[in-house]
Coordinates of C-alpha atoms and ligand atoms in Angstrom, one line a residue:
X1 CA -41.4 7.7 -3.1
X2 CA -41.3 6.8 0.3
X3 CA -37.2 7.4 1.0
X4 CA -34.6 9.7 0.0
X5 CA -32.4 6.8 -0.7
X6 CA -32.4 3.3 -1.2
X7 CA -29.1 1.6 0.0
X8 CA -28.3 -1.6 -1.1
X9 CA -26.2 -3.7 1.0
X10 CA -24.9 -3.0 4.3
X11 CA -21.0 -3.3 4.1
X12 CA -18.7 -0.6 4.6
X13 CA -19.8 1.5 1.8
X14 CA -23.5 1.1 2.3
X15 CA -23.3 1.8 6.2
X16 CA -21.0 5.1 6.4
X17 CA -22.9 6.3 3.5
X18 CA -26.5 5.8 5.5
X19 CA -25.0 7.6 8.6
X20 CA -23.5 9.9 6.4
X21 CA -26.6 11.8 4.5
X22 CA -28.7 10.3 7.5
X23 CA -26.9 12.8 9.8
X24 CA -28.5 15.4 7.6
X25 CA -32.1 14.8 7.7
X26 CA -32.5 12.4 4.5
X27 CA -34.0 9.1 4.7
X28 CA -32.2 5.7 3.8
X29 CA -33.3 2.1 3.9
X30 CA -31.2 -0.2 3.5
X31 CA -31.8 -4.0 1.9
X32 CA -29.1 -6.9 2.4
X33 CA -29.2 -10.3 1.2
X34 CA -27.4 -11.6 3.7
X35 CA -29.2 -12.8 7.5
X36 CA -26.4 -10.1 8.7
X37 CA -25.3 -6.6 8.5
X38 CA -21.8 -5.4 7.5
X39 CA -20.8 -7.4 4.4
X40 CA -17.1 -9.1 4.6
X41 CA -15.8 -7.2 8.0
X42 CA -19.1 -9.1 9.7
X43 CA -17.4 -10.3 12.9
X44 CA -19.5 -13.3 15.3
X45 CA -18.5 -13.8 18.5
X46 CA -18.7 -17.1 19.2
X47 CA -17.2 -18.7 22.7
X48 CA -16.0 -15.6 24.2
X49 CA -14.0 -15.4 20.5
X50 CA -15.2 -12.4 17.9
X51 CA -14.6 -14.7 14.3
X52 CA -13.4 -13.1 11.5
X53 CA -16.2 -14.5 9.2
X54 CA -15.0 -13.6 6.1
X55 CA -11.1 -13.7 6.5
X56 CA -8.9 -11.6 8.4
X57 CA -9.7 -8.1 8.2
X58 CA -6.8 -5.9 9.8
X59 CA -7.1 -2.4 9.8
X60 CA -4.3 -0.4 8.9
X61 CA -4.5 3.3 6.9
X62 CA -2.5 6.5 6.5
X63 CA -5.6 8.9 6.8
X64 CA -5.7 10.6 9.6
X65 CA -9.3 11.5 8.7
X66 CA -10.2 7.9 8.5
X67 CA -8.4 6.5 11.4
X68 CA -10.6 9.5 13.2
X69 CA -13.7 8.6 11.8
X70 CA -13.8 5.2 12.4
X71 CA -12.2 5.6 16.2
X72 CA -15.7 6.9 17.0
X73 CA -17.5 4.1 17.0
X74 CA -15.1 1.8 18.6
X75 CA -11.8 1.7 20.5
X76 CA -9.2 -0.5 18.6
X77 CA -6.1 -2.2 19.9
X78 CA -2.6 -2.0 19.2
X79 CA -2.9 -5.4 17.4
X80 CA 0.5 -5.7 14.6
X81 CA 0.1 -7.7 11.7
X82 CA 3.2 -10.3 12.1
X83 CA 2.2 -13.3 9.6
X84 CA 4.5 -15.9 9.4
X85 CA 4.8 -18.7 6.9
X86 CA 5.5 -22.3 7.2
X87 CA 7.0 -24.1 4.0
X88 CA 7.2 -28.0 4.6
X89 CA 9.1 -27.9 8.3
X90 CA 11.0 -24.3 8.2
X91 CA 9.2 -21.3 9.3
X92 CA 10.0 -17.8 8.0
X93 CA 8.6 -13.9 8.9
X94 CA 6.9 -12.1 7.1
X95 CA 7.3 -9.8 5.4
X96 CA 10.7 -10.4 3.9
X97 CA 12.8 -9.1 6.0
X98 CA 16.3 -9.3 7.9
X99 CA 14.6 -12.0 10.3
X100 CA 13.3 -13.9 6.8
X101 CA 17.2 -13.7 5.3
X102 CA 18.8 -15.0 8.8
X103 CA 16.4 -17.9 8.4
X104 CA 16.9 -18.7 4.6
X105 CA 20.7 -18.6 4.2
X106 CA 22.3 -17.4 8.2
X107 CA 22.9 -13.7 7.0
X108 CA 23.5 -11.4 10.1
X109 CA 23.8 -7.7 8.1
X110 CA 21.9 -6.0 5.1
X111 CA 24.7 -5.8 3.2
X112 CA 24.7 -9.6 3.3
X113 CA 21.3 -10.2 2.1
X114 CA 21.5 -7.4 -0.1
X115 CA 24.1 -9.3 -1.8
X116 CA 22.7 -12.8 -2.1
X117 CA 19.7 -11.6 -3.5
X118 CA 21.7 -9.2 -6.2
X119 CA 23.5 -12.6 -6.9
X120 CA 20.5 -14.5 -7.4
X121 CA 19.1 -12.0 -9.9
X122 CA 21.8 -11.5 -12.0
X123 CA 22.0 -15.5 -12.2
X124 CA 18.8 -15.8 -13.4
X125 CA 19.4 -12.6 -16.0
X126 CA 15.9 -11.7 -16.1
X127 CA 15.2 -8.3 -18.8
X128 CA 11.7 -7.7 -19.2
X129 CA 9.7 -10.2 -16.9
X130 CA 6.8 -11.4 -19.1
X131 CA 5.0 -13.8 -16.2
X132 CA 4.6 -13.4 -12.7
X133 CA 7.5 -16.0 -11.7
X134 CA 9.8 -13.5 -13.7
X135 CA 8.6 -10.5 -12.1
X136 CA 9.0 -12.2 -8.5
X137 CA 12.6 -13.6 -9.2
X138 CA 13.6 -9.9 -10.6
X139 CA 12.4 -9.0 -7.2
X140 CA 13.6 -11.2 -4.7
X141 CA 15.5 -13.6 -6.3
X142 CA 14.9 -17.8 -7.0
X143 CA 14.7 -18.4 -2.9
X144 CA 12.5 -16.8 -1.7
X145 CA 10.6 -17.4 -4.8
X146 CA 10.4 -20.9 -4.7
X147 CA 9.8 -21.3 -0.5
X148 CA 7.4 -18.0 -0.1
X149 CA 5.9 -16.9 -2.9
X150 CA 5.1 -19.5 -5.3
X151 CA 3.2 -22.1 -4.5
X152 CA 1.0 -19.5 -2.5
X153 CA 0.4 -17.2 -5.5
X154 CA -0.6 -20.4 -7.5
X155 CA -2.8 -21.7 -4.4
X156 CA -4.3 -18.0 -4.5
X157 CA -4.9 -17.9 -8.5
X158 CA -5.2 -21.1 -9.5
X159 CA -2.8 -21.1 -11.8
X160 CA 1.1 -21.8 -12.2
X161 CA 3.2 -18.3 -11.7
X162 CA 4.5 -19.0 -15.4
X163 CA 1.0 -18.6 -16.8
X164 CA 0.0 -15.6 -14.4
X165 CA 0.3 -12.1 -15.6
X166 CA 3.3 -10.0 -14.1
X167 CA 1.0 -7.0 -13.4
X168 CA -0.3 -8.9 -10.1
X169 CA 3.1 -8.5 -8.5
X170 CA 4.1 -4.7 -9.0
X171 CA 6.3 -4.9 -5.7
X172 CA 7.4 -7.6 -3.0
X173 CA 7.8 -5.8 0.3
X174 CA 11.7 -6.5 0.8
X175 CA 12.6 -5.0 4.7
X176 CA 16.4 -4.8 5.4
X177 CA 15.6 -4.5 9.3
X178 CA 14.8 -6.9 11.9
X179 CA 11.0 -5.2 11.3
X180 CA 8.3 -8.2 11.2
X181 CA 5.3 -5.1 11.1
X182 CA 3.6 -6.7 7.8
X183 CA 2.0 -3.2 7.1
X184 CA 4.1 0.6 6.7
X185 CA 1.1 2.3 7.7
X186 CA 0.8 4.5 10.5
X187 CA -2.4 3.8 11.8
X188 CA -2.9 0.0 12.8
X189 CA -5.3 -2.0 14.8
X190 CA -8.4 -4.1 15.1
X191 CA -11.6 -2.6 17.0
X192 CA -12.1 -4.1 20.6
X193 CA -15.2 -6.2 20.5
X194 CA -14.5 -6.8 16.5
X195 CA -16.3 -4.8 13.5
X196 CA -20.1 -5.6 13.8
X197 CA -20.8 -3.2 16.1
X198 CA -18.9 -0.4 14.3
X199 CA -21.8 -1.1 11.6
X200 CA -24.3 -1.7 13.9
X201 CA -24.1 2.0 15.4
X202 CA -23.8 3.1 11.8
X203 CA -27.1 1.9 10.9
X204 CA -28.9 2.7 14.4
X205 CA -31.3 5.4 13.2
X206 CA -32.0 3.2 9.3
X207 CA -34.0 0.9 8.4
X208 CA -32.7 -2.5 7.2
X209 CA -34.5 -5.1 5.4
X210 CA -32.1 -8.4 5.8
X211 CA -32.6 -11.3 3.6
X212 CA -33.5 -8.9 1.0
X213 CA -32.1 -9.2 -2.2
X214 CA -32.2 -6.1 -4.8
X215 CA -33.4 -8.3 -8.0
X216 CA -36.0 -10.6 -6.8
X217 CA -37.8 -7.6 -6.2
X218 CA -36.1 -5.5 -8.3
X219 CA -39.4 -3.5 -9.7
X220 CA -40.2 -2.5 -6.3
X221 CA -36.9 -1.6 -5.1
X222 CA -36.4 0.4 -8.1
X223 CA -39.5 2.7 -7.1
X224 CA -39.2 2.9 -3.0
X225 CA -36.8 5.7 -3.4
X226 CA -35.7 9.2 -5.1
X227 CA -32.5 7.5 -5.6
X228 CA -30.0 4.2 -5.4
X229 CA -26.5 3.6 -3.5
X230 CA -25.9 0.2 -5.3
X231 CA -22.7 -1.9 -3.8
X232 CA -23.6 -5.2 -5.9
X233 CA -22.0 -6.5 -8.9
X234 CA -21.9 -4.1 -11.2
X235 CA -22.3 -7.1 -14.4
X236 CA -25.1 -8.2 -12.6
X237 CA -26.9 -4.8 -12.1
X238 CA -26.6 -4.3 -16.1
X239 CA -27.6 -8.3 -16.8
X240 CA -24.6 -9.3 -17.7
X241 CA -25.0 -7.5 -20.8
X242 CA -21.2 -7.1 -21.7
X243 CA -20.6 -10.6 -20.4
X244 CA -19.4 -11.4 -16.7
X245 CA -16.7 -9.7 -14.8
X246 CA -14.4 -12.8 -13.5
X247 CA -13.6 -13.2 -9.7
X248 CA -11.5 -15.5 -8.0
X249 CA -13.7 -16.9 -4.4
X250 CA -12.4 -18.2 -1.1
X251 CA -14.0 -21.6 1.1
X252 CA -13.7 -21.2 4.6
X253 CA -13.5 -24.0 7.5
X254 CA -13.9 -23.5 11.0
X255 CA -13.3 -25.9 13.9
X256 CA -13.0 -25.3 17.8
X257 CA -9.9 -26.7 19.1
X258 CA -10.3 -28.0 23.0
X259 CA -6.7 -26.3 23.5
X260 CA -5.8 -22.4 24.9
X261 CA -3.9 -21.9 21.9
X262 CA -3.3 -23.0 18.7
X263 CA -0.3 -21.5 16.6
X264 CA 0.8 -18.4 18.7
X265 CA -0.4 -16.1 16.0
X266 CA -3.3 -15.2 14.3
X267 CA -2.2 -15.5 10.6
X268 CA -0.1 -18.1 9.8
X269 CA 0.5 -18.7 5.9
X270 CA 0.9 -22.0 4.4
X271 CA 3.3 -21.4 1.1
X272 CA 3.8 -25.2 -0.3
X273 CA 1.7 -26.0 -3.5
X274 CA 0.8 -29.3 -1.4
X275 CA -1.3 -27.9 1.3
X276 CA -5.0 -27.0 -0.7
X277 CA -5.3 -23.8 1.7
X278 CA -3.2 -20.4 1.7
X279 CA -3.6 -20.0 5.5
X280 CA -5.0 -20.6 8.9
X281 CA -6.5 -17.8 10.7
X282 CA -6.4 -18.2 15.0
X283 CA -9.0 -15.5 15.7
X284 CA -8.6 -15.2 19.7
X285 CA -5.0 -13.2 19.1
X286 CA -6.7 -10.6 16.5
X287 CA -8.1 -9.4 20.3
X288 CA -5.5 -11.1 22.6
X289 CA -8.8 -12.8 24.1
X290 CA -8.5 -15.4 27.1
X291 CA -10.4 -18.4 27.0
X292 CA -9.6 -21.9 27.6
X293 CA -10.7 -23.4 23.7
X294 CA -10.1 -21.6 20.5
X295 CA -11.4 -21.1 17.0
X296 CA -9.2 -21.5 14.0
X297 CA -10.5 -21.0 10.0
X298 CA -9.0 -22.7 7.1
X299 CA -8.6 -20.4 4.4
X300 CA -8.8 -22.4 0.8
X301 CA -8.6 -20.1 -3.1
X302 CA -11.5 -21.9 -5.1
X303 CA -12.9 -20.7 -8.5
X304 CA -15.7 -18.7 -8.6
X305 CA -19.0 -19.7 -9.6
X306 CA -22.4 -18.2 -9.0
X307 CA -23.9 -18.8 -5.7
X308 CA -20.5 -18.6 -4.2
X309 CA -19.3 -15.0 -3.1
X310 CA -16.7 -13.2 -5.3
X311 CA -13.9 -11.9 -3.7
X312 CA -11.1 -10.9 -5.3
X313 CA -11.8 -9.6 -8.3
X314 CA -9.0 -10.4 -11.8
X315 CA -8.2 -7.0 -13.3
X316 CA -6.9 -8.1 -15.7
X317 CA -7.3 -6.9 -19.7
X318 CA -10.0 -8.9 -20.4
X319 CA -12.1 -8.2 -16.9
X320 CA -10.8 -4.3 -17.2
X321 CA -12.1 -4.2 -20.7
X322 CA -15.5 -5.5 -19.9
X323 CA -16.3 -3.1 -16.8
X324 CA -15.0 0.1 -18.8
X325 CA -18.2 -1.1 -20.5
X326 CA -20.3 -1.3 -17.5
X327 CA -18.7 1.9 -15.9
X328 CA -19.8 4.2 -18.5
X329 CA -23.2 2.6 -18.5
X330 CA -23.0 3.7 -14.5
X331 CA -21.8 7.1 -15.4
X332 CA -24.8 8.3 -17.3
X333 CA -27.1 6.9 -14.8
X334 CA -28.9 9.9 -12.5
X335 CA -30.3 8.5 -9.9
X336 CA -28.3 5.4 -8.8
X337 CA -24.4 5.7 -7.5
X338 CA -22.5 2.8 -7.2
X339 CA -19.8 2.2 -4.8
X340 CA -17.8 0.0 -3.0
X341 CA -15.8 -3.3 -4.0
X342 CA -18.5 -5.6 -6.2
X343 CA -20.0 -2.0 -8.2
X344 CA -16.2 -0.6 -8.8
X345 CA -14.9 -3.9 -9.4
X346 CA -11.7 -3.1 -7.5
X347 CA -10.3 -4.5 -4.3
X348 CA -10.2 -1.8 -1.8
X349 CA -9.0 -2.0 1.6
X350 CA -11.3 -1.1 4.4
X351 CA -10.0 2.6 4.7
X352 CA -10.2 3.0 1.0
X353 CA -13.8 1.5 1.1
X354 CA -14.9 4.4 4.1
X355 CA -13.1 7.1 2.4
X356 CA -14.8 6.9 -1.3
X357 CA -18.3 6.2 1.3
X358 CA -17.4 9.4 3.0
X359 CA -16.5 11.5 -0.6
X360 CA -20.2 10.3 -2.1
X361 CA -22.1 11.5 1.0
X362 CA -20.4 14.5 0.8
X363 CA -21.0 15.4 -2.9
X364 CA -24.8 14.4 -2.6
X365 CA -25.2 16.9 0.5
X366 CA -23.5 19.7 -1.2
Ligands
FAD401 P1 -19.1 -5.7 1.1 O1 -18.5 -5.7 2.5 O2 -18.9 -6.8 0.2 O3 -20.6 -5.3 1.2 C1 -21.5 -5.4 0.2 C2 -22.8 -5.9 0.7 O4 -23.8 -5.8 -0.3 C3 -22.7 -7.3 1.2 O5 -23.2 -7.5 2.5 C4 -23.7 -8.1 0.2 O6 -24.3 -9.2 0.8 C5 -24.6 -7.0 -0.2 N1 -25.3 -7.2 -1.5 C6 -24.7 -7.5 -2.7 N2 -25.6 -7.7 -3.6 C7 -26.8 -7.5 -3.1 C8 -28.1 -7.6 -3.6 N3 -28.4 -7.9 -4.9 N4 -29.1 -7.3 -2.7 C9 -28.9 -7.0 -1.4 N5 -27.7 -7.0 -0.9 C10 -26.6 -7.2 -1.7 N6 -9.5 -4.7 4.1 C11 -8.6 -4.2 5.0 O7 -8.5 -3.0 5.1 N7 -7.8 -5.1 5.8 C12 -7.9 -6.4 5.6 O8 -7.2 -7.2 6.4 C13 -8.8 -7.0 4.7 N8 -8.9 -8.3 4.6 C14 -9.8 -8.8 3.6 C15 -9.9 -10.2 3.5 C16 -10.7 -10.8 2.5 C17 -10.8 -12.2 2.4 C18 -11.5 -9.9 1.7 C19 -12.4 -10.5 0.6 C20 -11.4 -8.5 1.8 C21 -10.6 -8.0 2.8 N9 -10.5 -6.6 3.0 C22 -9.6 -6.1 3.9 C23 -11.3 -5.7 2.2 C24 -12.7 -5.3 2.9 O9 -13.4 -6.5 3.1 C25 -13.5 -4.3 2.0 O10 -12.8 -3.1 1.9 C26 -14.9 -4.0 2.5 O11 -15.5 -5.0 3.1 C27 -15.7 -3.4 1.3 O12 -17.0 -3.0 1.8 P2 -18.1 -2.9 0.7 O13 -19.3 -2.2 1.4 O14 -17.7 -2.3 -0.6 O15 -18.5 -4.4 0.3

């Protein structure tokens, strides 16, 4: 065995995880598929711009510990998350908030929208919401259902809100301030000079092996090291042998617009059924940068189908069913841990991604 660990892929997981044990004297290599480092929080900068890649990724958390962590390897901004959405020619704030209700029906207190939304609720007489549309009108009544939430959830899924499962909507954010502040958490912000390098000085002292994938190799991979950090697909790991988890995958389109700025923000949602993408992403104000062009991404929901990358993954029965399966396949294992997003099958935010990265590396050194 020529390394302690074999690590594969070089996202979030994968990258704290090789500094982590690496700090300590063990040896990692680590093997990506992609021609880049840092999985889906890759940042390029391209024209003076640092592009997003892979969507928007904001960082926000409520660990201290985290926020910490991370702050050591880059200094981030006070960039807020302040979407806002355009439905056919009206443009609303998100999240819902007093600025949203002053837009949508001219009310000036709480107590105003409070009301209107208690009246539209109690129209609809909603019990038990069995579909997603139910759930969300429970929430925030038929308005801001039908402008903000639907034909974006359907964009995003496919599929009408009647046919969607009400479990994907738990809670819709409702702020009775003038807050637009998209996030409650108390840490905030996007690294200056964008995530890439974070991950780079993660991985300074390893070894990495790009355009390497795990399984056309996989005999070899399997006997390089004492033991595996595996942050693929979990189904895929196991060939498929309880069938294939289901994800739901994302098309992006760039262009470079000859013009200082675009939309005046970088998120800007698109909630009409009409328009085939959920948002368009202006990267230059993730960083506030100044330059005289700028680069804008088209964000379009597509289904998932091998060869394209799954991102969001559908927990729903059927999927959560099928990777109990594979996780207790993953628990007996001895030598191979998997983590991160594809091997849990779970959508974690960054933070959430760092700390589970953080908690393995620990309980292997001790
Ligand atoms: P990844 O980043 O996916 O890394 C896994 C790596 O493994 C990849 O590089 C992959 O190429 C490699 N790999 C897979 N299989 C193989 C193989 N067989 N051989 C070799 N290499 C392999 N989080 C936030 O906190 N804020 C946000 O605003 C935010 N926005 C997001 C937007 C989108 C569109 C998405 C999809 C996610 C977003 N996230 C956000 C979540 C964030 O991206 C994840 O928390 C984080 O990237 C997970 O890191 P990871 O290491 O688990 O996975």
């Amino acid at each position: 065995m020529l390394y302690d660990y074999l690590i594969v892929g070089s996202g979030f997981f994968g990258s704290v995880f090789a500094y982590e044990v690496g700090k300590l004297g063990k040896s990692c290599l680590v093997i990506e598929k992609r021609d880049h480092v840092g999985g889906n929080v890759f940042t390029e900068n391209l024209n003076g711009i640092n592009v997003h890649k892979y969507g928007a990724h904001i960082f926000h958390t409520n660990d201290k510990e985290v926020w910490d962590y991370l702050n050591q390897f880059a200094e981030f901004n006070r960039y807020t998350n302040s979407p806002v959405a355009i439905y056919k020619d009206e443009l609303y704030n998100l999240p819902f908030n007093m600025n949203t209700f002053y837009k949508m029906w001219g009310c000036k207190t709480p107590e105003e929208a409070k009301k209107i939304i208690e009246k539209q609720r109690n129209n609809e007489n909603v019990q038990n919401p069995k579909n997603l549309e139910e759930q969300a009108i429970n929430l925030v009544g038929r308005d801001i259902y039908a402008k903000l939430v639907k034909g974006y959830t359907e964009k995003q899924w496919g599929k009408k809100c009647s046919e969607l499962p009400s479990f994907i909507i738990k809670r819709l954010p409702v702020r009775f301030t003038y807050d637009n502040n998209y996030f409650n958490d108390k840490y905030q912000g996007i690294p200056i000079g964008g995530y890439t390098q974070i991950i780079e000085k993660l991985l300074k002292n390893v070894k990495v092996k790009l355009n390497t994938n795990f399984f056309t190799d996989r005999e070899k991979w399997e006997n390089i090291a004492n033991k595996i950090v595996y942050t693929g697909m979990i189904d895929k790991y196991y060939g498929y042998c309880y069938g294939k988890l289901e994800y739901r995958s994302l098309k992006f389109e760039s262009e470079i617009k000859n013009i200082e700025n675009f939309q005046g923000n970088a998120v800007i949602n698109y909630t009409e059924n009409k328009i085939p993408y959920t948002r368009i992403i202006e990267h230059k104000h993730f960083e506030n940068t100044k330059t005289n062009k700028t680069i804008i991404t088209k964000e379009y929901p597509i289904k998932y189908k091998e060869n394209e990358e799954p991102y969001y993954p559908i927990n729903d029965d059927k999927n959560s069913k099928i990777y109990k399966k594979y996780e207790k396949l993953a628990k007996n294992e001895e030598n191979i841990i998997f983590g991160g997003r594809l091997a849990k099958y779970k959508y974690y935010d960054m933070w959430e991604t760092i700390k589970e990265a953080l908690k393995t590396a620990k309980n292997e050194i001790n």
